[in-house]
PDB file of C-alpha atoms in Angstrom:
ATOM      1  CA  MET A   1      76.314  39.456 -32.067  1.00 93.00           C
ATOM      2  CA  ALA A   2      75.374  41.749 -34.938  1.00 92.00           C
ATOM      3  CA  TRP A   3      72.018  42.437 -33.288  1.00 95.00           C
ATOM      4  CA  LEU A   4      73.718  43.379 -30.027  1.00 96.00           C
ATOM      5  CA  GLU A   5      75.832  45.924 -31.867  1.00 95.00           C
ATOM      6  CA  ARG A   6      72.791  47.359 -33.652  1.00 94.00           C
ATOM      7  CA  SER A   7      70.461  47.366 -30.662  1.00 95.00           C
ATOM      8  CA  ASP A   8      72.908  48.599 -28.022  1.00 95.00           C
ATOM      9  CA  VAL A   9      71.010  46.807 -25.235  1.00 98.00           C
ATOM     10  CA  ASP A  10      72.514  46.506 -21.760  1.00 98.00           C
ATOM     11  CA  VAL A  11      71.114  43.083 -20.883  1.00 98.00           C
ATOM     12  CA  LEU A  12      70.115  40.205 -23.146  1.00 98.00           C
ATOM     13  CA  ALA A  13      68.216  37.084 -22.084  1.00 98.00           C
ATOM     14  CA  MET A  14      68.510  34.141 -24.474  1.00 98.00           C
ATOM     15  CA  GLN A  15      66.532  30.912 -24.710  1.00 98.00           C
ATOM     16  CA  GLU A  16      66.930  27.637 -26.600  1.00 97.00           C
ATOM     17  CA  THR A  17      70.664  27.973 -27.132  1.00 97.00           C
ATOM     18  CA  LYS A  18      70.819  24.232 -27.857  1.00 97.00           C
ATOM     19  CA  CYS A  19      74.344  23.650 -26.585  1.00 97.00           C
ATOM     20  CA  LYS A  20      76.389  22.651 -23.562  1.00 97.00           C
ATOM     21  CA  ASP A  21      78.249  25.241 -21.511  1.00 97.00           C
ATOM     22  CA  ASP A  22      81.609  24.429 -23.113  1.00 97.00           C
ATOM     23  CA  GLN A  23      80.091  24.932 -26.586  1.00 97.00           C
ATOM     24  CA  PHE A  24      78.651  28.369 -25.888  1.00 98.00           C
ATOM     25  CA  PRO A  25      80.584  31.287 -27.504  1.00 98.00           C
ATOM     26  CA  HIS A  26      81.483  33.163 -24.311  1.00 98.00           C
ATOM     27  CA  GLU A  27      84.419  34.925 -25.961  1.00 98.00           C
ATOM     28  CA  ALA A  28      82.277  36.579 -28.637  1.00 98.00           C
ATOM     29  CA  PHE A  29      80.159  38.287 -25.978  1.00 98.00           C
ATOM     30  CA  GLU A  30      83.170  39.268 -23.908  1.00 98.00           C
ATOM     31  CA  GLU A  31      84.766  40.920 -26.937  1.00 98.00           C
ATOM     32  CA  LEU A  32      81.705  43.204 -27.116  1.00 97.00           C
ATOM     33  CA  GLY A  33      82.004  44.085 -23.443  1.00 98.00           C
ATOM     34  CA  TYR A  34      79.390  41.694 -22.034  1.00 98.00           C
ATOM     35  CA  GLN A  35      79.676  39.251 -19.180  1.00 98.00           C
ATOM     36  CA  VAL A  36      77.665  36.137 -19.885  1.00 98.00           C
ATOM     37  CA  ALA A  37      76.285  33.207 -17.891  1.00 98.00           C
ATOM     38  CA  HIS A  38      74.997  30.144 -19.729  1.00 98.00           C
ATOM     39  CA  HIS A  39      73.195  27.017 -18.591  1.00 98.00           C
ATOM     40  CA  GLY A  40      73.092  24.168 -21.086  1.00 98.00           C
ATOM     41  CA  LEU A  41      73.120  20.417 -20.582  1.00 96.00           C
ATOM     42  CA  SER A  42      72.699  19.015 -24.094  1.00 92.00           C
ATOM     43  CA  GLN A  43      71.623  19.881 -27.628  1.00 93.00           C
ATOM     44  CA  TRP A  44      68.168  20.765 -26.264  1.00 93.00           C
ATOM     45  CA  ASN A  45      66.906  23.797 -24.348  1.00 97.00           C
ATOM     46  CA  GLY A  46      69.666  26.047 -22.924  1.00 98.00           C
ATOM     47  CA  VAL A  47      69.375  29.566 -21.464  1.00 98.00           C
ATOM     48  CA  ALA A  48      71.740  32.487 -20.945  1.00 98.00           C
ATOM     49  CA  VAL A  49      72.004  36.053 -19.658  1.00 98.00           C
ATOM     50  CA  ALA A  50      74.509  38.548 -21.082  1.00 98.00           C
ATOM     51  CA  SER A  51      75.081  41.911 -19.408  1.00 98.00           C
ATOM     52  CA  ARG A  52      77.386  44.908 -19.699  1.00 98.00           C
ATOM     53  CA  VAL A  53      76.062  46.458 -16.462  1.00 98.00           C
ATOM     54  CA  GLY A  54      77.137  43.710 -14.086  1.00 98.00           C
ATOM     55  CA  LEU A  55      76.381  40.017 -13.738  1.00 98.00           C
ATOM     56  CA  ASP A  56      76.237  38.936 -10.107  1.00 98.00           C
ATOM     57  CA  ASP A  57      74.795  36.094  -8.040  1.00 98.00           C
ATOM     58  CA  VAL A  58      74.141  33.755 -10.984  1.00 98.00           C
ATOM     59  CA  ARG A  59      71.584  31.069 -10.166  1.00 98.00           C
ATOM     60  CA  LEU A  60      70.592  28.020 -12.205  1.00 98.00           C
ATOM     61  CA  GLY A  61      66.922  27.078 -12.191  1.00 98.00           C
ATOM     62  CA  PHE A  62      64.617  28.151  -9.365  1.00 98.00           C
ATOM     63  CA  ASP A  63      63.307  26.682  -6.128  1.00 96.00           C
ATOM     64  CA  ASP A  64      61.514  23.347  -6.580  1.00 96.00           C
ATOM     65  CA  MET A  65      61.784  23.525 -10.389  1.00 97.00           C
ATOM     66  CA  PRO A  66      60.339  20.247 -11.712  1.00 97.00           C
ATOM     67  CA  GLY A  67      62.141  17.970 -14.123  1.00 97.00           C
ATOM     68  CA  PHE A  68      60.865  15.860 -16.985  1.00 96.00           C
ATOM     69  CA  HIS A  69      61.254  12.461 -18.565  1.00 91.00           C
ATOM     70  CA  LYS A  70      58.717  10.883 -20.883  1.00 86.00           C
ATOM     71  CA  ASP A  71      58.893   7.682 -18.825  1.00 88.00           C
ATOM     72  CA  PRO A  72      57.319   8.396 -15.400  1.00 85.00           C
ATOM     73  CA  GLU A  73      59.312   5.496 -13.914  1.00 88.00           C
ATOM     74  CA  VAL A  74      62.580   7.296 -14.698  1.00 91.00           C
ATOM     75  CA  THR A  75      64.045  10.097 -12.553  1.00 91.00           C
ATOM     76  CA  GLN A  76      62.605  13.418 -13.691  1.00 93.00           C
ATOM     77  CA  ASP A  77      65.791  15.415 -14.139  1.00 92.00           C
ATOM     78  CA  PRO A  78      65.583  19.250 -14.247  1.00 94.00           C
ATOM     79  CA  GLU A  79      66.209  20.698 -17.695  1.00 97.00           C
ATOM     80  CA  ALA A  80      68.236  23.770 -18.657  1.00 98.00           C
ATOM     81  CA  ARG A  81      65.242  26.100 -18.796  1.00 98.00           C
ATOM     82  CA  ALA A  82      65.992  28.841 -16.277  1.00 98.00           C
ATOM     83  CA  ILE A  83      68.946  30.997 -15.265  1.00 98.00           C
ATOM     84  CA  SER A  84      69.069  34.322 -13.444  1.00 98.00           C
ATOM     85  CA  ALA A  85      71.576  36.963 -12.459  1.00 98.00           C
ATOM     86  CA  VAL A  86      71.584  40.413 -10.860  1.00 98.00           C
ATOM     87  CA  CYS A  87      72.314  43.072 -13.482  1.00 98.00           C
ATOM     88  CA  ASP A  88      72.687  46.590 -12.056  1.00 98.00           C
ATOM     89  CA  GLY A  89      70.282  45.849  -9.218  1.00 98.00           C
ATOM     90  CA  VAL A  90      67.731  43.915 -11.308  1.00 98.00           C
ATOM     91  CA  ARG A  91      67.433  40.136 -11.043  1.00 98.00           C
ATOM     92  CA  VAL A  92      66.891  39.039 -14.629  1.00 98.00           C
ATOM     93  CA  TYR A  93      65.506  35.565 -15.261  1.00 99.00           C
ATOM     94  CA  SER A  94      65.940  34.010 -18.696  1.00 99.00           C
ATOM     95  CA  LEU A  95      63.100  31.488 -18.976  1.00 99.00           C
ATOM     96  CA  TYR A  96      62.318  28.847 -21.566  1.00 98.00           C
ATOM     97  CA  VAL A  97      58.909  27.513 -20.546  1.00 98.00           C
ATOM     98  CA  PRO A  98      58.155  23.937 -21.684  1.00 98.00           C
ATOM     99  CA  ASN A  99      56.211  23.698 -24.928  1.00 98.00           C
ATOM    100  CA  GLY A 100      53.582  21.226 -23.762  1.00 98.00           C
ATOM    101  CA  ARG A 101      53.443  19.415 -27.134  1.00 97.00           C
ATOM    102  CA  GLU A 102      49.864  18.117 -27.026  1.00 97.00           C
ATOM    103  CA  LEU A 103      47.056  18.485 -24.488  1.00 98.00           C
ATOM    104  CA  ALA A 104      47.161  14.757 -23.686  1.00 97.00           C
ATOM    105  CA  ASP A 105      50.961  14.575 -23.559  1.00 96.00           C
ATOM    106  CA  PRO A 106      52.790  14.277 -20.199  1.00 95.00           C
ATOM    107  CA  HIS A 107      54.801  17.308 -21.330  1.00 97.00           C
ATOM    108  CA  TYR A 108      51.629  19.412 -21.026  1.00 98.00           C
ATOM    109  CA  THR A 109      51.198  18.414 -17.369  1.00 97.00           C
ATOM    110  CA  TYR A 110      54.887  19.162 -16.869  1.00 97.00           C
ATOM    111  CA  LYS A 111      54.399  22.607 -18.431  1.00 98.00           C
ATOM    112  CA  LEU A 112      51.572  23.502 -16.050  1.00 98.00           C
ATOM    113  CA  GLU A 113      53.525  22.267 -13.038  1.00 98.00           C
ATOM    114  CA  TRP A 114      56.629  24.163 -14.192  1.00 98.00           C
ATOM    115  CA  LEU A 115      54.666  27.413 -14.466  1.00 98.00           C
ATOM    116  CA  ALA A 116      53.013  26.856 -11.078  1.00 98.00           C
ATOM    117  CA  ARG A 117      56.382  26.241  -9.377  1.00 98.00           C
ATOM    118  CA  LEU A 118      57.861  29.321 -11.049  1.00 98.00           C
ATOM    119  CA  ARG A 119      54.897  31.379  -9.898  1.00 98.00           C
ATOM    120  CA  ASP A 120      55.351  30.136  -6.323  1.00 98.00           C
ATOM    121  CA  HIS A 121      59.062  30.911  -6.433  1.00 98.00           C
ATOM    122  CA  ALA A 122      58.539  34.414  -7.845  1.00 98.00           C
ATOM    123  CA  SER A 123      55.778  35.129  -5.353  1.00 98.00           C
ATOM    124  CA  ALA A 124      57.990  34.061  -2.448  1.00 98.00           C
ATOM    125  CA  GLU A 125      60.837  36.212  -3.744  1.00 97.00           C
ATOM    126  CA  LEU A 126      58.574  39.249  -3.863  1.00 97.00           C
ATOM    127  CA  ALA A 127      57.066  38.489  -0.459  1.00 97.00           C
ATOM    128  CA  ALA A 128      60.547  38.377   1.045  1.00 98.00           C
ATOM    129  CA  ASP A 129      61.357  41.784  -0.471  1.00 98.00           C
ATOM    130  CA  PRO A 130      58.409  43.783  -1.869  1.00 97.00           C
ATOM    131  CA  ALA A 131      60.868  46.353  -3.256  1.00 98.00           C
ATOM    132  CA  ALA A 132      62.819  43.746  -5.231  1.00 98.00           C
ATOM    133  CA  GLN A 133      63.394  44.520  -8.890  1.00 98.00           C
ATOM    134  CA  VAL A 134      62.773  41.279 -10.773  1.00 98.00           C
ATOM    135  CA  ALA A 135      62.274  40.599 -14.484  1.00 98.00           C
ATOM    136  CA  LEU A 136      60.832  37.277 -15.643  1.00 98.00           C
ATOM    137  CA  VAL A 137      61.903  37.304 -19.273  1.00 98.00           C
ATOM    138  CA  GLY A 138      61.671  34.846 -22.120  1.00 98.00           C
ATOM    139  CA  ASP A 139      59.748  32.388 -24.236  1.00 98.00           C
ATOM    140  CA  TRP A 140      56.615  31.573 -22.241  1.00 98.00           C
ATOM    141  CA  ASN A 141      55.049  29.292 -24.877  1.00 98.00           C
ATOM    142  CA  VAL A 142      51.629  30.689 -23.928  1.00 98.00           C
ATOM    143  CA  ALA A 143      49.422  32.991 -26.018  1.00 98.00           C
ATOM    144  CA  PRO A 144      47.356  34.691 -23.262  1.00 98.00           C
ATOM    145  CA  HIS A 145      44.691  36.215 -25.551  1.00 98.00           C
ATOM    146  CA  ASP A 146      42.909  35.174 -28.730  1.00 98.00           C
ATOM    147  CA  ASP A 147      44.514  38.092 -30.572  1.00 97.00           C
ATOM    148  CA  ASP A 148      47.918  36.602 -29.769  1.00 98.00           C
ATOM    149  CA  VAL A 149      47.552  33.975 -32.506  1.00 98.00           C
ATOM    150  CA  TRP A 150      46.810  34.568 -36.157  1.00 97.00           C
ATOM    151  CA  ASP A 151      43.739  32.311 -36.252  1.00 97.00           C
ATOM    152  CA  MET A 152      42.111  30.780 -33.175  1.00 97.00           C
ATOM    153  CA  GLU A 153      40.341  28.159 -35.277  1.00 97.00           C
ATOM    154  CA  VAL A 154      43.709  26.752 -36.313  1.00 97.00           C
ATOM    155  CA  PHE A 155      44.706  26.441 -32.648  1.00 97.00           C
ATOM    156  CA  ASP A 156      41.476  24.902 -31.404  1.00 95.00           C
ATOM    157  CA  GLY A 157      42.281  21.936 -29.164  1.00 96.00           C
ATOM    158  CA  LYS A 158      46.012  22.677 -29.133  1.00 98.00           C
ATOM    159  CA  THR A 159      48.553  23.869 -26.615  1.00 98.00           C
ATOM    160  CA  HIS A 160      49.570  27.496 -26.015  1.00 98.00           C
ATOM    161  CA  VAL A 161      45.959  28.704 -26.021  1.00 98.00           C
ATOM    162  CA  SER A 162      44.265  26.276 -23.614  1.00 98.00           C
ATOM    163  CA  GLU A 163      42.483  27.723 -20.605  1.00 98.00           C
ATOM    164  CA  PRO A 164      44.740  26.026 -18.007  1.00 98.00           C
ATOM    165  CA  GLU A 165      47.833  27.508 -19.680  1.00 98.00           C
ATOM    166  CA  ARG A 166      46.275  30.958 -19.823  1.00 98.00           C
ATOM    167  CA  GLN A 167      45.253  30.719 -16.177  1.00 98.00           C
ATOM    168  CA  ALA A 168      48.792  29.674 -15.256  1.00 98.00           C
ATOM    169  CA  PHE A 169      50.140  32.749 -17.041  1.00 98.00           C
ATOM    170  CA  ALA A 170      47.542  35.059 -15.480  1.00 98.00           C
ATOM    171  CA  ALA A 171      48.500  33.769 -12.023  1.00 98.00           C
ATOM    172  CA  PHE A 172      51.722  35.769 -12.217  1.00 98.00           C
ATOM    173  CA  ASP A 173      49.674  38.953 -12.250  1.00 98.00           C
ATOM    174  CA  GLY A 174      48.020  37.747  -9.067  1.00 96.00           C
ATOM    175  CA  ALA A 175      51.490  37.226  -7.624  1.00 97.00           C
ATOM    176  CA  GLY A 176      52.337  40.878  -8.264  1.00 98.00           C
ATOM    177  CA  PHE A 177      54.103  40.665 -11.616  1.00 98.00           C
ATOM    178  CA  ARG A 178      52.948  42.830 -14.529  1.00 98.00           C
ATOM    179  CA  GLU A 179      53.481  42.073 -18.200  1.00 98.00           C
ATOM    180  CA  VAL A 180      55.034  45.337 -19.411  1.00 98.00           C
ATOM    181  CA  THR A 181      55.311  45.025 -23.203  1.00 98.00           C
ATOM    182  CA  ARG A 182      51.700  44.912 -24.388  1.00 98.00           C
ATOM    183  CA  GLU A 183      50.968  48.488 -23.312  1.00 98.00           C
ATOM    184  CA  TYR A 184      53.560  49.728 -25.792  1.00 98.00           C
ATOM    185  CA  THR A 185      52.959  47.093 -28.498  1.00 98.00           C
ATOM    186  CA  PRO A 186      49.189  46.570 -28.642  1.00 97.00           C
ATOM    187  CA  GLY A 187      47.571  44.091 -31.022  1.00 95.00           C
ATOM    188  CA  PRO A 188      45.912  42.532 -32.808  1.00 96.00           C
ATOM    189  CA  GLY A 189      48.377  41.164 -35.309  1.00 96.00           C
ATOM    190  CA  VAL A 190      51.432  41.808 -33.108  1.00 98.00           C
ATOM    191  CA  TYR A 191      53.519  38.650 -32.776  1.00 98.00           C
ATOM    192  CA  THR A 192      56.912  37.552 -31.479  1.00 98.00           C
ATOM    193  CA  TYR A 193      57.143  34.119 -33.138  1.00 98.00           C
ATOM    194  CA  TRP A 194      56.542  32.785 -36.640  1.00 98.00           C
ATOM    195  CA  ASP A 195      57.008  29.121 -37.537  1.00 96.00           C
ATOM    196  CA  TYR A 196      59.662  28.413 -40.164  1.00 95.00           C
ATOM    197  CA  THR A 197      57.232  26.292 -42.182  1.00 94.00           C
ATOM    198  CA  GLN A 198      54.465  27.228 -44.624  1.00 94.00           C
ATOM    199  CA  LEU A 199      55.727  30.801 -45.131  1.00 95.00           C
ATOM    200  CA  ARG A 200      54.225  31.846 -41.796  1.00 97.00           C
ATOM    201  CA  PHE A 201      56.326  35.001 -41.523  1.00 96.00           C
ATOM    202  CA  PRO A 202      55.535  36.614 -44.896  1.00 95.00           C
ATOM    203  CA  LYS A 203      51.911  35.593 -44.436  1.00 97.00           C
ATOM    204  CA  LYS A 204      51.898  37.366 -41.038  1.00 97.00           C
ATOM    205  CA  GLN A 205      50.740  34.156 -39.366  1.00 98.00           C
ATOM    206  CA  GLY A 206      52.448  34.358 -36.004  1.00 98.00           C
ATOM    207  CA  MET A 207      52.031  34.013 -32.264  1.00 98.00           C
ATOM    208  CA  ARG A 208      52.734  36.320 -29.353  1.00 98.00           C
ATOM    209  CA  ILE A 209      54.432  34.098 -26.782  1.00 98.00           C
ATOM    210  CA  ASP A 210      57.507  36.077 -25.629  1.00 98.00           C
ATOM    211  CA  PHE A 211      56.969  38.423 -22.680  1.00 98.00           C
ATOM    212  CA  GLN A 212      58.576  40.354 -19.848  1.00 98.00           C
ATOM    213  CA  LEU A 213      56.865  40.181 -16.460  1.00 98.00           C
ATOM    214  CA  HIS A 214      58.205  42.714 -13.961  1.00 98.00           C
ATOM    215  CA  SER A 215      57.880  43.177 -10.219  1.00 98.00           C
ATOM    216  CA  PRO A 216      56.090  46.390  -9.143  1.00 98.00           C
ATOM    217  CA  GLU A 217      59.277  48.379  -8.453  1.00 98.00           C
ATOM    218  CA  LEU A 218      60.747  47.457 -11.825  1.00 98.00           C
ATOM    219  CA  ALA A 219      57.507  47.893 -13.790  1.00 98.00           C
ATOM    220  CA  ALA A 220      57.363  51.475 -12.516  1.00 98.00           C
ATOM    221  CA  ARG A 221      60.653  52.179 -14.319  1.00 98.00           C
ATOM    222  CA  VAL A 222      59.470  51.049 -17.777  1.00 98.00           C
ATOM    223  CA  THR A 223      59.389  53.864 -20.333  1.00 98.00           C
ATOM    224  CA  GLY A 224      58.837  51.884 -23.530  1.00 98.00           C
ATOM    225  CA  ALA A 225      58.951  48.529 -25.297  1.00 98.00           C
ATOM    226  CA  PHE A 226      59.110  47.196 -28.838  1.00 98.00           C
ATOM    227  CA  ILE A 227      59.313  43.944 -30.781  1.00 98.00           C
ATOM    228  CA  ASP A 228      62.173  43.962 -33.273  1.00 98.00           C
ATOM    229  CA  ARG A 229      60.300  42.236 -36.087  1.00 97.00           C
ATOM    230  CA  GLU A 230      63.042  43.094 -38.588  1.00 96.00           C
ATOM    231  CA  GLU A 231      65.288  40.502 -36.932  1.00 96.00           C
ATOM    232  CA  ARG A 232      62.955  37.722 -38.082  1.00 96.00           C
ATOM    233  CA  LYS A 233      63.845  38.491 -41.700  1.00 94.00           C
ATOM    234  CA  GLY A 234      66.705  37.077 -43.712  1.00 83.00           C
ATOM    235  CA  LYS A 235      68.575  33.806 -43.966  1.00 86.00           C
ATOM    236  CA  GLY A 236      69.430  32.106 -40.693  1.00 89.00           C
ATOM    237  CA  ALA A 237      67.142  34.263 -38.564  1.00 93.00           C
ATOM    238  CA  SER A 238      65.605  32.966 -35.353  1.00 95.00           C
ATOM    239  CA  ASP A 239      61.905  32.125 -35.507  1.00 97.00           C
ATOM    240  CA  HIS A 240      61.470  34.494 -32.527  1.00 98.00           C
ATOM    241  CA  ALA A 241      61.932  38.280 -32.603  1.00 98.00           C
ATOM    242  CA  PRO A 242      63.710  40.167 -29.796  1.00 98.00           C
ATOM    243  CA  VAL A 243      61.370  41.791 -27.259  1.00 98.00           C
ATOM    244  CA  VAL A 244      63.034  44.937 -25.892  1.00 98.00           C
ATOM    245  CA  VAL A 245      62.075  47.009 -22.835  1.00 98.00           C
ATOM    246  CA  ASP A 246      63.485  50.420 -21.915  1.00 98.00           C
ATOM    247  CA  LEU A 247      63.930  51.475 -18.280  1.00 98.00           C
ATOM    248  CA  ASP A 248      64.501  54.954 -16.884  1.00 96.00           C
TER     249      ASP A 248
END
């Protein structure tokens, strides 16, 4: 809440809220003048969108979003990883892409399928209305380039940097969506996430895994972007920094 007051942003997409809907602090946002929609099923995952410029047509998940359970014989229930709403004419998706865990883990296959289904959904949405203003926002759990991690040797053979994950991320560009933050925050050494362990933040050992992918009409409105690294400092801070985009 303090960051909202300092940043003065109109729309905020949140991921990994780790609570059920009835545990989410709706009132705190409303007191600051924001409408908020939250999707949470348990102490894991959880996504939300808060807006002071309108919050209409709230949708949970996306078309054909896959589910997950570590036991393939059990029903693969969808997780609380996606929510969207129309905010002043822009459909904003708050996305928490699966982590993948390990390359041989079923969660990695789930991650690739989840990204592919999201890409298909976003592509269909844009095909239905090429002028649609759509923002795919959140924690993508993919580092698209070598410069997006502090040391590629450390990540050799691990998730987030594998070629299939990077191809899955690049496929959104092929679907017409442009990542709009890198132009204004070029690397190397520019990160959005630092692990809590091993003093990763003060050592500047981070990852760039939080992005905003915009449809053509929306990308044309972008006038700037920045990563609020200062918010990673201090006691109780998130291990991710806010990624902010300005529109005309």
